[in-house]
């Protein structure tokens, strides 16, 4: 519905990364989120041809730990030790996500970072070796036995499975050689560094086990499932209980897998992992790039920006774990947490300095995450809000229809403010710009959504007037299942909260993130089943997570040809 600008697809998620947050008035459909599928359309929309035939779990690309997964994993490998965060390059984002295997191409820089990280992790860990070693820091009376015991345990946890006989021989043999030439500490540190740079640690090596009858799929082994489960729900390595369940065969059944998933969702690590998913989906990190014009927004401070960013994390966690836990509640809740600077922006009572407090925002001004200051500031320019950025975001991230980029010869700069005869309000400026023949076919859809946010300035503050003129926040959804006019972002959020298309898009986003890849036509049957389960659960996010981990697509992979 929004491909008319170029006659084809588009929607590169980070195509405008260089201009985002700079204050440059580059405002076009190129702010659409990246999609690995290469078109503005979702290739998994439509009816599956045959869901009764042989199981096709879709592609199975080789995935690697993300930067956050790396840091979380080394943290859990050395409990009781404080480790510095390691700098690991963030791979190109696809649909906003950092874990897409299709773009995880190793580079010389990345290899160097892994080497440096292994050195720094072991150096920091050995500041408190008593926290994890089964013997004295110098190896005690039997350093070889102590080293072997520690390395077998560390290796099994790092590789998310028991070491093979060849791996045991290689790592223990290396340790023994270094022990003979140096001392216990040096030998053990060097061997641990080798473990932390091994492909079995850095990559998810999935070979599968038993073939599924009548198709090309093979069932994942218990330890492969444990790794998929833990990095999806915890963004980190499996714990001892999950590895034990894998060894015992408990993950080989849907019931056993669901039981472990329920346990894991009750763990505190699930909160951080689900917030991390939303950080990528809603681009929370974009808040760090905002640069409001100081003359226009003299009350803006870096402390306010920090609070905007922190509020988004707090809002997602409290809504999904302590609140209703539904997708609709993310779009409609007026509850949030504030500190002093945010309280002033929202016009609510401030807590004591340095503290956060729960508040209920004015329901006439705020409704869910799309009306939070962080989102609104992240989708604005230095002086004016951007209906284009806001409209594109909703279309791409919440409705899964990223607009195509504009033609190369189109001027994407809105008219300058203050030019003789130019419109006075932000809406009028953009309406004039998008009325150009080359732009109108796309912008009637984009701006129909984006104009609904005109009550919020570039800092996310509520406004009734724009340059002395009454704000017009009327908008319209076009080409969706909830088409029609609306007045303001609150009505827009309410429409999206009831939209089947938006709920289906949530399923696609979670599915992509869980499997670390884009969706293809092979995923139609799996997605159709998951969307039906999500609808039956009234949009409960935890129910969706459980449905994903117990799905055939999650529990299997395509076998070797």
Coordinates of C-alpha atoms in Angstrom, one line a residue:
X1 CA 0.0 0.0 0.0
X2 CA 3.0 2.3 0.4
X3 CA 5.2 1.3 -2.4
X4 CA 4.2 3.9 -4.9
X5 CA 7.2 6.2 -4.4
X6 CA 9.7 3.9 -6.0
X7 CA 7.6 1.2 -7.7
X8 CA 9.4 -1.4 -5.6
X9 CA 10.3 -2.3 -2.1
X10 CA 12.6 -0.6 0.3
X11 CA 12.6 0.2 3.9
X12 CA 16.2 0.0 5.1
X13 CA 15.9 0.1 8.9
X14 CA 19.0 2.2 9.4
X15 CA 19.4 3.8 6.1
X16 CA 19.4 7.2 7.7
X17 CA 21.5 6.4 10.7
X18 CA 23.9 9.1 9.7
X19 CA 21.3 11.8 9.8
X20 CA 19.2 10.6 12.8
X21 CA 19.6 12.8 15.8
X22 CA 21.7 15.4 14.0
X23 CA 19.1 18.0 13.6
X24 CA 19.4 17.8 9.8
X25 CA 16.0 18.2 8.2
X26 CA 16.3 15.0 6.3
X27 CA 12.7 13.8 6.5
X28 CA 11.6 11.1 4.2
X29 CA 10.5 7.5 4.0
X30 CA 14.2 6.5 4.2
X31 CA 13.7 6.6 8.0
X32 CA 11.8 3.4 7.6
X33 CA 13.1 0.5 9.6
X34 CA 15.4 -2.0 7.9
X35 CA 14.0 -5.2 6.6
X36 CA 16.1 -8.1 5.4
X37 CA 13.3 -9.1 3.0
X38 CA 14.2 -6.2 0.7
X39 CA 10.6 -4.9 0.2
X40 CA 8.2 -2.8 2.2
X41 CA 5.9 -5.7 2.3
X42 CA 6.0 -8.6 4.7
X43 CA 6.7 -11.8 2.7
X44 CA 4.8 -13.8 5.3
X45 CA 1.5 -12.0 4.8
X46 CA -1.1 -14.1 3.0
X47 CA -2.5 -17.6 3.3
X48 CA -0.1 -20.5 3.5
X49 CA -0.3 -22.9 0.6
X50 CA -0.3 -26.1 2.6
X51 CA 0.1 -26.5 6.3
X52 CA -0.7 -30.2 6.3
X53 CA 2.4 -31.2 4.3
X54 CA 5.9 -32.0 5.6
X55 CA 7.4 -29.6 8.2
X56 CA 9.6 -26.9 6.8
X57 CA 11.2 -25.0 9.6
X58 CA 12.7 -22.4 7.3
X59 CA 16.3 -21.3 7.0
X60 CA 18.8 -22.1 9.7
X61 CA 21.7 -19.6 9.3
X62 CA 24.7 -19.8 11.6
X63 CA 24.2 -17.3 14.4
X64 CA 26.7 -15.6 16.8
X65 CA 26.4 -14.1 20.2
X66 CA 25.4 -10.4 20.1
X67 CA 27.4 -7.8 22.1
X68 CA 24.8 -8.0 25.0
X69 CA 24.7 -11.8 24.9
X70 CA 28.5 -11.9 25.1
X71 CA 28.6 -9.6 28.2
X72 CA 25.8 -11.4 29.9
X73 CA 27.4 -14.8 29.2
X74 CA 30.8 -14.0 30.7
X75 CA 29.0 -12.5 33.7
X76 CA 27.2 -15.7 34.3
X77 CA 30.3 -17.8 33.6
X78 CA 32.1 -16.1 36.5
X79 CA 29.4 -15.6 39.2
X80 CA 30.5 -13.6 42.2
X81 CA 33.0 -11.6 40.1
X82 CA 32.6 -8.1 38.8
X83 CA 33.6 -7.9 35.2
X84 CA 33.9 -4.8 33.1
X85 CA 31.6 -4.5 30.1
X86 CA 33.4 -5.5 26.9
X87 CA 33.3 -3.5 23.7
X88 CA 31.9 -5.9 21.0
X89 CA 30.9 -4.4 17.7
X90 CA 27.1 -4.2 17.1
X91 CA 26.2 -6.0 13.9
X92 CA 24.0 -4.2 11.3
X93 CA 20.4 -4.0 12.5
X94 CA 17.7 -5.8 10.6
X95 CA 14.1 -4.8 11.4
X96 CA 15.8 -3.0 14.4
X97 CA 17.3 -6.2 15.8
X98 CA 20.9 -6.9 16.4
X99 CA 20.9 -10.7 16.2
X100 CA 20.1 -11.3 12.6
X101 CA 22.5 -14.0 11.4
X102 CA 22.3 -12.8 7.7
X103 CA 24.4 -9.8 8.6
X104 CA 26.7 -11.2 11.3
X105 CA 29.8 -11.2 9.1
X106 CA 33.0 -11.4 11.2
X107 CA 35.6 -8.7 10.6
X108 CA 39.2 -8.2 11.6
X109 CA 38.1 -5.7 14.1
X110 CA 35.6 -8.1 15.7
X111 CA 38.2 -10.8 16.0
X112 CA 40.6 -8.4 17.7
X113 CA 37.8 -7.3 20.0
X114 CA 37.1 -10.9 21.0
X115 CA 40.8 -11.4 21.7
X116 CA 41.0 -8.3 23.8
X117 CA 37.8 -9.2 25.6
X118 CA 39.1 -12.6 26.5
X119 CA 42.2 -11.0 28.0
X120 CA 40.3 -8.5 30.0
X121 CA 37.7 -10.9 31.2
X122 CA 40.3 -13.3 32.6
X123 CA 42.3 -10.5 34.1
X124 CA 39.3 -9.2 35.9
X125 CA 38.1 -12.6 37.0
X126 CA 41.4 -13.5 38.5
X127 CA 41.2 -10.6 40.8
X128 CA 38.9 -12.8 42.8
X129 CA 39.7 -16.4 41.8
X130 CA 38.3 -17.8 45.0
X131 CA 34.8 -17.0 43.8
X132 CA 34.9 -19.7 41.1
X133 CA 38.0 -22.0 41.4
X134 CA 37.4 -25.4 43.2
X135 CA 40.9 -25.0 44.8
X136 CA 43.3 -22.4 46.1
X137 CA 44.3 -19.7 43.7
X138 CA 47.7 -21.3 43.1
X139 CA 46.2 -24.7 42.4
X140 CA 46.8 -26.1 45.8
X141 CA 48.4 -29.5 46.2
X142 CA 47.1 -30.9 42.9
X143 CA 47.0 -28.1 40.4
X144 CA 46.6 -30.3 37.4
X145 CA 43.5 -32.0 38.8
X146 CA 42.1 -28.7 39.9
X147 CA 42.7 -27.2 36.5
X148 CA 41.0 -30.1 34.7
X149 CA 38.0 -30.0 37.0
X150 CA 37.5 -26.3 36.5
X151 CA 38.0 -26.4 32.7
X152 CA 35.6 -29.3 32.1
X153 CA 32.9 -27.4 34.1
X154 CA 33.7 -24.1 32.5
X155 CA 33.8 -25.6 29.0
X156 CA 30.5 -27.3 29.4
X157 CA 28.8 -24.1 30.5
X158 CA 30.5 -21.9 27.9
X159 CA 29.7 -24.3 25.1
X160 CA 26.2 -24.9 26.4
X161 CA 26.8 -28.7 26.2
X162 CA 29.4 -31.3 27.4
X163 CA 32.7 -31.1 25.7
X164 CA 33.4 -33.7 23.0
X165 CA 36.3 -36.1 23.5
X166 CA 38.4 -34.1 21.0
X167 CA 37.7 -30.8 22.8
X168 CA 38.6 -32.3 26.2
X169 CA 41.9 -33.5 24.7
X170 CA 42.7 -30.2 23.1
X171 CA 41.9 -27.9 26.0
X172 CA 43.2 -30.1 28.8
X173 CA 46.3 -30.9 26.7
X174 CA 46.9 -27.2 26.2
X175 CA 46.5 -26.5 29.9
X176 CA 49.0 -29.3 30.8
X177 CA 51.6 -28.0 28.3
X178 CA 51.3 -24.5 29.7
X179 CA 51.4 -25.8 33.3
X180 CA 54.6 -27.6 32.6
X181 CA 56.2 -24.4 31.1
X182 CA 54.7 -21.7 33.3
X183 CA 52.6 -21.9 36.4
X184 CA 49.0 -22.8 37.4
X185 CA 47.5 -19.2 37.1
X186 CA 49.1 -18.5 33.7
X187 CA 48.2 -21.9 32.3
X188 CA 44.6 -21.6 33.4
X189 CA 44.2 -18.1 32.2
X190 CA 45.6 -18.9 28.8
X191 CA 43.3 -21.9 28.4
X192 CA 40.2 -19.9 29.5
X193 CA 41.1 -17.3 26.9
X194 CA 41.2 -20.1 24.3
X195 CA 37.7 -21.2 25.4
X196 CA 36.4 -17.7 25.1
X197 CA 37.6 -17.4 21.6
X198 CA 36.4 -20.8 20.4
X199 CA 33.7 -21.0 17.7
X200 CA 31.7 -23.3 20.1
X201 CA 31.5 -20.4 22.5
X202 CA 30.9 -17.5 20.1
X203 CA 28.5 -19.3 17.8
X204 CA 25.3 -21.3 18.1
X205 CA 26.4 -24.5 16.5
X206 CA 23.2 -26.5 15.8
X207 CA 23.4 -29.8 14.1
X208 CA 20.1 -31.4 15.3
X209 CA 19.4 -34.9 16.2
X210 CA 16.5 -37.2 15.0
X211 CA 14.9 -36.4 11.6
X212 CA 11.2 -35.5 11.6
X213 CA 9.3 -38.1 9.6
X214 CA 8.2 -37.1 6.2
X215 CA 10.2 -33.9 5.8
X216 CA 13.6 -32.2 5.8
X217 CA 13.5 -31.0 9.4
X218 CA 15.5 -32.5 12.3
X219 CA 14.7 -32.1 15.9
X220 CA 17.2 -30.0 17.9
X221 CA 19.1 -31.7 20.7
X222 CA 18.2 -30.9 24.3
X223 CA 21.4 -28.8 24.7
X224 CA 20.7 -26.9 21.5
X225 CA 17.2 -26.2 22.7
X226 CA 18.5 -25.1 26.0
X227 CA 20.8 -22.5 24.3
X228 CA 17.9 -21.2 22.1
X229 CA 15.7 -21.0 25.1
X230 CA 18.1 -19.2 27.4
X231 CA 19.3 -16.6 24.8
X232 CA 15.7 -15.9 23.8
X233 CA 14.3 -15.5 27.3
X234 CA 17.4 -14.5 29.3
X235 CA 19.7 -13.1 26.6
X236 CA 22.4 -15.2 28.3
X237 CA 23.6 -18.8 28.8
X238 CA 21.6 -21.6 30.3
X239 CA 21.8 -22.1 34.1
X240 CA 22.6 -25.4 35.8
X241 CA 18.9 -26.4 36.0
X242 CA 18.3 -25.8 32.3
X243 CA 21.4 -27.8 31.3
X244 CA 20.4 -30.6 33.7
X245 CA 16.9 -30.6 32.0
X246 CA 18.6 -30.9 28.6
X247 CA 20.8 -33.8 29.8
X248 CA 17.8 -35.6 31.3
X249 CA 15.8 -35.3 28.0
X250 CA 13.1 -33.1 29.6
X251 CA 13.3 -30.5 26.8
X252 CA 12.5 -33.2 24.2
X253 CA 8.8 -32.8 24.9
X254 CA 6.6 -29.7 24.5
X255 CA 5.5 -30.0 28.1
X256 CA 9.0 -30.1 29.4
X257 CA 10.1 -27.2 27.3
X258 CA 7.1 -25.1 28.4
X259 CA 7.8 -26.0 32.1
X260 CA 11.3 -24.7 31.8
X261 CA 10.2 -21.6 29.9
X262 CA 7.7 -20.8 32.7
X263 CA 10.4 -21.1 35.3
X264 CA 12.7 -18.9 33.3
X265 CA 10.1 -16.2 32.9
X266 CA 9.8 -16.0 36.6
X267 CA 13.5 -15.3 36.9
X268 CA 14.8 -11.7 37.1
X269 CA 16.9 -12.2 34.0
X270 CA 13.7 -12.5 31.9
X271 CA 12.8 -8.9 32.8
X272 CA 16.1 -7.6 31.4
X273 CA 15.9 -9.8 28.3
X274 CA 12.3 -8.7 27.4
X275 CA 13.3 -5.0 28.0
X276 CA 16.3 -5.6 25.7
X277 CA 13.9 -7.0 23.0
X278 CA 11.8 -3.8 23.2
X279 CA 15.0 -1.7 23.3
X280 CA 15.7 -2.9 19.8
X281 CA 12.2 -3.1 18.5
X282 CA 11.4 0.5 19.6
X283 CA 14.9 1.8 19.2
X284 CA 15.3 3.1 22.7
X285 CA 19.0 3.7 22.0
X286 CA 17.9 6.5 19.6
X287 CA 17.1 8.6 22.6
X288 CA 20.8 9.0 23.2
X289 CA 21.1 10.8 19.8
X290 CA 18.6 13.5 20.4
X291 CA 19.9 17.0 20.2
X292 CA 17.2 19.6 20.9
X293 CA 17.9 23.1 20.0
X294 CA 18.9 25.0 23.2
X295 CA 17.3 28.2 22.1
X296 CA 14.0 26.6 21.5
X297 CA 14.2 24.2 24.5
X298 CA 16.2 26.0 27.2
X299 CA 14.9 23.6 29.9
X300 CA 16.4 20.6 28.2
X301 CA 19.3 19.0 30.0
X302 CA 21.4 15.8 29.5
X303 CA 19.8 14.6 32.8
X304 CA 16.3 14.8 31.1
X305 CA 17.6 12.8 28.2
X306 CA 18.9 10.1 30.6
X307 CA 15.6 10.0 32.4
X308 CA 13.7 9.7 29.1
X309 CA 15.7 6.7 28.2
X310 CA 15.4 5.1 31.6
X311 CA 11.6 5.6 31.7
X312 CA 11.2 3.5 28.6
X313 CA 12.9 0.5 30.2
X314 CA 10.9 1.0 33.4
X315 CA 7.6 1.3 31.5
X316 CA 8.2 -1.9 29.5
X317 CA 9.2 -3.9 32.6
X318 CA 6.4 -2.7 34.8
X319 CA 3.7 -3.1 32.1
X320 CA 4.7 -6.6 31.1
X321 CA 5.7 -8.1 34.4
X322 CA 3.8 -6.1 37.1
X323 CA 0.9 -4.8 35.0
X324 CA -1.5 -6.3 32.5
X325 CA 1.3 -7.9 30.4
X326 CA -0.5 -7.4 27.1
X327 CA 0.5 -5.7 23.8
X328 CA -2.5 -3.4 24.1
X329 CA -1.4 -2.2 27.6
X330 CA 1.9 -1.1 26.1
X331 CA -0.1 1.2 23.8
X332 CA -2.7 2.4 26.3
X333 CA -1.3 2.5 29.9
X334 CA -1.1 5.8 31.6
X335 CA 1.0 4.4 34.4
X336 CA 4.8 5.2 34.4
X337 CA 7.7 6.1 36.6
X338 CA 9.2 9.6 36.8
X339 CA 12.0 11.5 38.5
X340 CA 12.1 15.3 38.9
X341 CA 12.9 16.3 35.3
X342 CA 10.4 14.0 33.7
X343 CA 7.8 15.0 36.3
X344 CA 8.2 18.6 35.2
X345 CA 7.8 17.7 31.5
X346 CA 4.6 15.6 32.2
X347 CA 3.2 18.1 34.6
X348 CA 2.9 15.8 37.6
X349 CA 4.2 15.9 41.2
X350 CA 7.9 15.3 41.4
X351 CA 9.5 12.8 43.8
X352 CA 12.4 13.7 46.0
X353 CA 15.6 14.5 44.1
X354 CA 17.4 11.5 42.8
X355 CA 14.4 9.2 43.3
X356 CA 11.8 7.6 41.0
X357 CA 8.1 7.3 41.8
X358 CA 5.1 5.7 40.0
X359 CA 2.5 8.1 38.7
X360 CA -0.5 8.1 36.5
X361 CA -0.3 10.5 33.6
X362 CA -3.2 12.6 32.3
X363 CA -5.3 10.3 30.1
X364 CA -6.2 13.2 27.9
X365 CA -2.6 13.7 27.0
X366 CA -0.8 10.3 27.3
X367 CA -1.6 6.7 26.3
X368 CA 1.1 4.1 26.2
X369 CA 4.6 4.0 24.8
X370 CA 3.9 6.1 21.7
X371 CA 3.2 9.1 23.9
X372 CA 6.2 8.8 26.2
X373 CA 8.7 11.6 25.9
X374 CA 11.6 9.3 24.9
X375 CA 9.8 8.0 21.9
X376 CA 8.5 11.4 20.8
X377 CA 12.0 13.1 21.2
X378 CA 13.6 10.2 19.3
X379 CA 11.3 10.8 16.4
X380 CA 11.9 14.6 16.1
X381 CA 14.4 17.1 14.8
X382 CA 16.3 19.7 16.8
X383 CA 13.5 22.3 16.6
X384 CA 10.4 20.7 15.2
X385 CA 8.7 17.3 15.7
X386 CA 8.7 15.0 12.6
X387 CA 5.4 13.6 11.5
X388 CA 7.3 11.6 8.9
X389 CA 9.6 9.9 11.4
X390 CA 6.7 9.2 13.7
X391 CA 4.5 7.9 10.9
X392 CA 7.2 5.7 9.4
X393 CA 8.0 4.2 12.7
X394 CA 4.4 3.2 13.4
X395 CA 4.0 1.7 9.9
X396 CA 7.2 -0.2 10.0
X397 CA 7.5 -1.4 13.6
X398 CA 3.9 -1.8 14.6
X399 CA 2.1 -2.6 11.4
X400 CA 5.0 -4.3 9.5
X401 CA 4.6 -2.2 6.3
X402 CA 7.8 -0.1 6.1
X403 CA 7.4 2.6 3.4
X404 CA 9.8 2.6 0.5
X405 CA 12.5 5.2 0.2
X406 CA 11.8 8.3 -1.9
X407 CA 13.1 8.7 -5.4
X408 CA 16.6 9.9 -5.7
X409 CA 15.6 13.2 -7.3
X410 CA 13.1 14.3 -4.7
X411 CA 13.9 17.2 -2.3
X412 CA 13.2 15.7 1.1
X413 CA 13.8 19.0 3.0
X414 CA 10.6 20.6 4.4
X415 CA 10.2 24.4 3.7
X416 CA 12.3 26.6 6.0
X417 CA 10.5 28.3 8.8
X418 CA 10.3 32.0 8.4
X419 CA 10.4 32.2 4.7
X420 CA 8.0 34.8 3.2
X421 CA 4.6 33.3 2.5
X422 CA 5.5 30.0 4.2
X423 CA 3.0 28.2 6.5
X424 CA 3.2 28.9 10.2
X425 CA 2.6 25.5 11.8
X426 CA 4.6 22.3 11.7
X427 CA 1.7 20.5 10.1
X428 CA 1.2 23.1 7.4
X429 CA 4.9 23.0 6.5
X430 CA 4.9 19.2 6.1
X431 CA 1.5 19.2 4.3
X432 CA 3.0 21.6 1.7
X433 CA 6.1 19.5 1.3
X434 CA 4.2 16.2 1.0
X435 CA 1.7 17.6 -1.5
X436 CA 4.4 17.4 -4.2
X437 CA 3.3 15.0 -6.8
X438 CA 6.3 12.7 -6.4
X439 CA 5.8 12.4 -2.7
X440 CA 2.0 12.4 -2.2
X441 CA 1.5 8.7 -3.0
X442 CA 3.6 7.7 0.0
X443 CA 3.1 10.6 2.3
X444 CA -0.7 10.4 2.3
X445 CA -0.2 7.2 4.3
X446 CA 2.9 8.2 6.3
X447 CA 1.6 11.6 7.3
X448 CA -1.9 10.3 7.9
X449 CA -0.3 8.5 10.9
X450 CA 2.4 11.1 11.8
X451 CA 0.1 14.1 12.0
X452 CA -1.7 12.4 14.9
X453 CA 1.3 13.3 17.0
X454 CA 1.2 17.1 16.5
X455 CA 0.2 17.7 20.1
X456 CA 3.8 16.8 21.1
X457 CA 6.7 19.1 20.4
X458 CA 10.3 17.9 19.7
X459 CA 10.9 17.3 23.4
X460 CA 7.7 15.3 23.8
X461 CA 5.9 18.0 25.7
X462 CA 2.1 18.5 25.3
X463 CA 1.1 21.5 23.3
X464 CA -2.3 22.9 22.3
X465 CA -0.8 25.7 20.2
X466 CA 1.9 25.6 17.5
X467 CA 3.4 29.0 16.7
X468 CA 0.3 30.6 18.1
X469 CA -2.1 28.5 16.0
X470 CA -4.3 25.7 17.4
X471 CA -2.8 22.3 16.8
X472 CA -4.5 20.0 14.3
X473 CA -3.7 16.4 15.3
X474 CA -6.3 14.8 13.1
X475 CA -5.0 11.8 11.1
X476 CA -6.1 8.7 9.2
X477 CA -5.0 5.1 8.9
X478 CA -5.0 3.9 5.3
X479 CA -4.6 0.3 4.1
X480 CA -4.9 -1.4 7.5
X481 CA -7.6 -3.4 9.3
X482 CA -8.5 -0.4 11.4
X483 CA -8.7 2.2 8.6
X484 CA -10.3 5.5 9.3
X485 CA -9.8 8.9 10.9
X486 CA -8.7 9.6 14.4
X487 CA -7.9 12.7 16.5
X488 CA -4.5 12.6 18.2
X489 CA -2.1 10.0 19.3
X490 CA -4.3 8.6 22.0
X491 CA -7.0 7.6 19.6
X492 CA -4.3 6.3 17.2
X493 CA -2.9 4.1 20.0
X494 CA -6.3 2.8 20.9
X495 CA -6.9 1.9 17.3
X496 CA -3.6 0.1 17.1
X497 CA -4.3 -1.7 20.4
X498 CA -7.3 -3.3 18.8
X499 CA -5.7 -4.0 15.4
X500 CA -5.3 -7.6 14.3
X501 CA -2.6 -6.4 11.8
X502 CA -0.7 -4.8 14.7
X503 CA -1.0 -7.9 16.8
X504 CA 0.1 -10.0 13.9
X505 CA 3.1 -7.7 13.4
X506 CA 4.1 -8.2 17.0
X507 CA 4.2 -12.0 16.4
X508 CA 6.4 -11.4 13.3
X509 CA 8.8 -9.3 15.3
X510 CA 9.1 -11.7 18.2
X511 CA 9.5 -14.6 15.8
X512 CA 12.3 -12.9 13.9
X513 CA 14.1 -12.1 17.2
X514 CA 13.7 -15.6 18.6
X515 CA 15.1 -17.3 15.5
X516 CA 17.7 -14.6 14.7
X517 CA 16.7 -14.3 11.1
X518 CA 14.2 -12.8 8.7
X519 CA 10.9 -14.4 7.9
X520 CA 10.2 -16.2 4.6
X521 CA 7.3 -17.9 2.9
X522 CA 8.4 -21.1 4.7
X523 CA 7.3 -19.5 8.0
X524 CA 3.7 -18.9 6.9
X525 CA 2.2 -21.9 8.7
X526 CA 4.2 -21.3 11.9
X527 CA 3.3 -17.6 12.0
X528 CA -0.4 -18.3 11.3
X529 CA -0.5 -20.7 14.2
X530 CA 1.3 -18.3 16.5
X531 CA -1.0 -15.4 15.5
X532 CA -4.0 -17.5 16.3
X533 CA -2.6 -18.4 19.7
X534 CA -1.7 -14.7 20.4
X535 CA -5.3 -13.7 19.5
X536 CA -6.7 -16.4 21.7
X537 CA -4.6 -15.2 24.6
X538 CA -5.9 -11.6 24.1
X539 CA -2.5 -10.3 23.2
X540 CA -0.7 -11.6 26.4
X541 CA 3.0 -11.2 25.7
X542 CA 4.1 -14.0 28.0
X543 CA 1.7 -16.4 26.3
X544 CA 3.2 -15.4 23.0
X545 CA 6.7 -16.2 24.3
X546 CA 5.6 -19.6 25.4
X547 CA 3.9 -20.3 22.1
X548 CA 7.1 -19.4 20.2
X549 CA 9.4 -21.6 22.3
X550 CA 7.0 -24.6 21.9
X551 CA 6.5 -24.1 18.1
X552 CA 7.9 -26.5 15.6
X553 CA 10.0 -23.7 14.1
X554 CA 11.7 -23.1 17.4
X555 CA 12.3 -26.8 18.2
X556 CA 13.6 -27.9 14.9
X557 CA 15.9 -26.9 12.1
X558 CA 16.3 -27.8 8.4
X559 CA 18.5 -30.8 8.1
X560 CA 21.7 -31.0 6.0
X561 CA 21.0 -31.7 2.3

